[in-house]
Amino acid sequence: MSKPRTPVVVLISGRGSNLQSIIEGMQQDELAIDIKAVISNRPGAAGLEHARAAGIPTETIDHSAFASREAFEQALRQSIDQYQPQLLVLAGFMRILGEEFVQHYLGRMLNIHPSLLPKYTGLNTHQRVLDNGDDVHGASIHFVTTELDGGPVVIQVQVPVLENDDAEGLANRLLQQEHRLYRQAIQWFAEKRLQLINGQACLDGEVMEKPLLLNDL
Ligand code: GAR
């Protein structure tokens, strides 16, 4: 009997390299998930091609076609829920989500953010790390709550900032680690080891007092 797979919907806005890494993890049987659909808020997002190449259904819900954020999010919810996902994966999804949407998926929505949260919420994280002269940069996987980039962090990865780094070089080096990072968190969730309980991230039933560090695993 084949093992049960967690149904997943992935939301993207662009390139989709994290999506591609998750697809490969699924295809190689490293991740016990079944990606039911990939949905983009941007028509023509390059990542949609990765999904199509893997035979995964795709949809585009163009936020700019809606009169309000509420109307966009309602359409997005309808589209997502027809696939009945147990997990919603935000992989480079660049829209801020409203309270009702977040509450609907609370405890079953993960995001990747390119910084060592709580440092550098928001945009342009790589440049801000360089401008501040930090030695270390990184990425975080967190449960999505109504606070922007503020939900409980599950796991992080650190990369050193090198002397001649520019924002692009630093971002590219980090991206390789992001892919490993997201697969780890998704696998924990699929194994039902990772949960959000009373607003706190829990691994194997224990509250995570601080995020785990992939570098240490
Ligand atoms: C990734 O670096 C991800 O951490 C970041 O967007 C990039 C998407 O790349 N996410 C955010 O900034 C969320 N606020 P990808 O499309 O190649 O996966």
Coordinates of C-alpha atoms and ligand atoms in Angstrom, one line a residue:
M1 CA 0.0 0.0 0.0
S2 CA 1.4 3.4 -0.9
K3 CA 2.0 5.8 2.0
P4 CA -0.5 8.6 2.6
R5 CA 0.5 11.9 1.1
T6 CA -0.4 15.3 2.5
P7 CA -2.4 17.3 -0.1
V8 CA -0.7 20.7 -0.7
V9 CA -1.4 23.8 -2.7
V10 CA 1.5 26.1 -3.5
L11 CA 1.1 29.9 -4.1
I12 CA 3.7 31.7 -6.1
S13 CA 4.3 35.1 -7.7
G14 CA 7.4 34.6 -9.8
R15 CA 10.4 32.5 -10.6
G16 CA 9.4 29.4 -8.6
S17 CA 12.8 28.0 -7.7
N18 CA 11.5 27.0 -4.3
L19 CA 8.5 25.4 -6.0
Q20 CA 10.8 23.5 -8.3
S21 CA 12.8 22.2 -5.4
I22 CA 9.6 21.1 -3.6
I23 CA 8.4 19.3 -6.8
E24 CA 11.6 17.5 -7.0
G25 CA 11.4 16.5 -3.4
M26 CA 7.9 15.1 -4.1
Q27 CA 9.0 13.3 -7.3
Q28 CA 12.0 11.7 -5.5
D29 CA 9.8 10.5 -2.7
E30 CA 11.7 12.6 -0.1
L31 CA 8.5 14.6 0.6
A32 CA 5.3 12.7 1.5
I33 CA 3.1 15.3 -0.2
D34 CA 0.9 15.5 -3.2
I35 CA 0.9 19.0 -4.8
K36 CA -2.7 19.4 -6.0
A37 CA -2.2 22.8 -7.6
V38 CA 0.0 25.7 -8.1
I39 CA -1.6 29.1 -8.0
S40 CA 0.0 32.4 -9.1
N41 CA -1.3 35.9 -8.5
R42 CA 0.8 37.0 -11.5
P43 CA -0.1 35.9 -15.1
G44 CA 2.9 34.4 -16.8
A45 CA 4.9 33.8 -13.6
A46 CA 7.8 31.6 -14.7
G47 CA 7.2 29.1 -11.9
L48 CA 3.9 28.0 -13.5
E49 CA 6.0 26.3 -16.1
H50 CA 7.7 24.2 -13.5
A51 CA 4.2 23.0 -12.4
R52 CA 3.0 22.3 -15.9
A53 CA 6.2 20.4 -16.7
A54 CA 5.4 18.2 -13.7
G55 CA 1.8 17.7 -14.7
I56 CA 0.5 19.7 -11.8
P57 CA -2.7 21.8 -12.4
T58 CA -2.1 25.6 -12.4
E59 CA -4.3 28.6 -11.9
T60 CA -3.8 32.3 -12.1
I61 CA -5.8 34.6 -9.9
D62 CA -4.6 38.0 -11.0
H63 CA -4.9 40.3 -8.0
S64 CA -5.0 43.4 -10.3
A65 CA -8.2 42.2 -11.8
F66 CA -10.1 42.7 -8.5
A67 CA -11.6 45.8 -7.1
S68 CA -10.4 45.1 -3.5
R69 CA -8.0 42.9 -1.6
E70 CA -11.0 41.2 0.0
A71 CA -12.5 40.3 -3.4
F72 CA -9.1 38.9 -4.6
E73 CA -8.7 36.8 -1.4
Q74 CA -12.2 35.4 -1.6
A75 CA -11.5 34.2 -5.2
L76 CA -8.1 32.9 -4.1
R77 CA -9.8 31.0 -1.2
Q78 CA -12.4 29.5 -3.5
S79 CA -9.7 28.3 -5.9
I80 CA -7.5 26.9 -3.2
D81 CA -10.3 25.1 -1.3
Q82 CA -11.5 23.1 -4.3
Y83 CA -8.3 21.2 -3.9
Q84 CA -8.8 20.6 -0.1
P85 CA -5.2 21.1 0.9
Q86 CA -4.0 20.2 4.4
L87 CA -1.1 22.5 3.8
L88 CA -0.7 25.8 1.9
V89 CA 2.8 26.6 1.0
L90 CA 3.8 30.2 0.1
A91 CA 6.8 30.0 -2.1
G92 CA 7.8 33.5 -3.2
F93 CA 4.2 34.7 -2.9
M94 CA 4.5 38.5 -2.8
R95 CA 1.0 39.6 -1.6
I96 CA 0.2 40.6 2.0
L97 CA -2.8 38.5 3.1
G98 CA -5.7 39.8 5.2
E99 CA -6.9 38.6 8.5
E100 CA -9.9 36.5 7.3
F101 CA -7.7 34.7 4.8
V102 CA -5.0 34.0 7.3
Q103 CA -7.5 32.8 10.0
H104 CA -9.0 30.4 7.5
Y105 CA -5.6 28.7 6.9
L106 CA -4.2 29.2 10.4
G107 CA -1.9 26.3 11.4
R108 CA -1.8 25.0 7.8
M109 CA 0.0 27.8 6.0
L110 CA 3.8 28.1 5.8
N111 CA 5.9 30.9 4.3
I112 CA 9.6 31.3 3.5
H113 CA 11.2 34.6 4.2
P114 CA 14.7 35.6 3.1
S115 CA 16.1 36.8 6.5
L116 CA 16.8 35.6 10.0
L117 CA 13.5 36.7 11.4
P118 CA 12.7 38.7 13.4
K119 CA 15.4 40.7 11.6
Y120 CA 14.5 42.3 8.3
T121 CA 10.8 41.7 7.8
G122 CA 9.5 43.1 4.5
L123 CA 11.4 43.6 1.2
N124 CA 15.0 44.1 0.1
T125 CA 16.4 41.9 2.9
H126 CA 19.7 41.1 1.1
Q127 CA 20.6 44.8 0.5
R128 CA 19.6 45.7 4.1
V129 CA 21.9 43.0 5.5
L130 CA 24.8 44.4 3.4
D131 CA 24.0 48.0 4.3
N132 CA 24.1 47.1 8.0
G133 CA 27.4 45.3 7.7
D134 CA 26.0 42.0 9.1
D135 CA 28.4 39.0 9.1
V136 CA 25.6 36.5 8.8
H137 CA 22.4 36.3 6.7
G138 CA 19.8 33.6 6.4
A139 CA 16.2 32.5 5.7
S140 CA 13.3 31.4 7.9
I141 CA 10.3 29.2 7.6
H142 CA 7.4 30.4 9.7
F143 CA 3.7 29.7 10.2
V144 CA 1.7 32.6 8.7
T145 CA -0.2 34.6 11.2
T146 CA -1.9 38.0 10.9
E147 CA 1.4 39.8 11.8
L148 CA 3.4 40.4 8.6
D149 CA 6.4 38.0 8.6
G150 CA 5.7 37.7 12.3
G151 CA 4.3 34.2 12.8
P152 CA 6.2 31.5 14.8
V153 CA 9.5 30.6 13.1
V154 CA 10.1 26.9 12.8
I155 CA 13.6 26.6 11.2
Q156 CA 16.2 28.9 9.9
V157 CA 19.4 28.5 7.9
Q158 CA 22.4 30.8 8.1
V159 CA 24.9 31.7 5.4
P160 CA 28.0 33.9 5.9
V161 CA 28.2 37.3 4.3
L162 CA 31.4 37.4 2.2
E163 CA 33.5 40.4 1.7
N164 CA 32.7 41.0 -1.9
D165 CA 29.1 40.1 -1.8
D166 CA 26.5 42.2 -3.6
A167 CA 22.8 41.7 -3.0
E168 CA 22.4 39.4 -6.0
G169 CA 25.3 37.2 -5.1
L170 CA 24.2 36.9 -1.5
A171 CA 20.6 36.2 -2.6
N172 CA 21.7 33.4 -4.9
R173 CA 23.9 31.8 -2.3
L174 CA 21.1 31.9 0.2
L175 CA 18.6 30.6 -2.3
Q176 CA 20.4 27.2 -2.5
Q177 CA 19.9 26.9 1.2
E178 CA 16.3 28.1 1.1
H179 CA 15.5 25.0 -1.0
R180 CA 16.9 22.6 1.6
L181 CA 15.2 24.6 4.4
Y182 CA 11.7 24.5 2.9
R183 CA 11.9 20.8 2.1
Q184 CA 12.8 20.1 5.7
A185 CA 9.9 22.0 7.2
I186 CA 7.4 20.6 4.7
Q187 CA 8.5 17.1 5.4
W188 CA 8.0 17.6 9.2
F189 CA 4.5 19.0 8.5
A190 CA 3.7 16.1 6.2
E191 CA 4.8 13.6 8.9
K192 CA 2.5 15.5 11.3
R193 CA 5.5 16.3 13.5
L194 CA 5.1 20.0 13.0
Q195 CA 2.0 21.8 14.3
L196 CA 0.8 25.2 15.4
I197 CA -0.7 24.8 18.9
N198 CA -2.1 27.8 20.8
G199 CA -0.2 30.1 18.5
Q200 CA 3.1 28.3 19.1
A201 CA 5.1 26.1 16.7
C202 CA 5.5 22.6 18.1
L203 CA 7.7 19.8 16.9
D204 CA 6.9 16.3 18.1
G205 CA 4.4 17.8 20.5
E206 CA 7.0 20.0 22.2
V207 CA 6.8 23.8 22.0
M208 CA 9.8 25.2 20.0
E209 CA 11.3 27.8 22.3
K210 CA 13.4 29.0 19.4
P211 CA 13.7 28.0 15.8
L212 CA 15.9 25.1 14.9
L213 CA 18.9 25.8 12.7
L214 CA 19.3 23.7 9.6
N215 CA 23.1 24.2 9.8
D216 CA 23.1 22.1 13.1
L217 CA 20.9 19.2 11.8
Ligands
GAR1 C1 12.8 33.6 -2.2 O1 14.0 34.1 -2.0 C2 11.9 33.7 -1.0 O2 12.6 33.6 0.2 C3 11.4 35.1 -1.2 O3 11.2 35.3 -2.6 C4 12.1 34.4 -3.3 C5 11.3 33.6 -4.3 O4 12.1 32.9 -5.1 N1 10.2 35.4 -0.5 C6 9.8 36.6 0.0 O5 10.5 37.6 -0.1 C7 8.5 36.6 0.8 N2 8.4 37.9 1.4 P1 11.5 31.7 -6.0 O6 10.3 32.2 -6.7 O7 12.6 31.3 -6.9 O8 11.2 30.5 -5.0

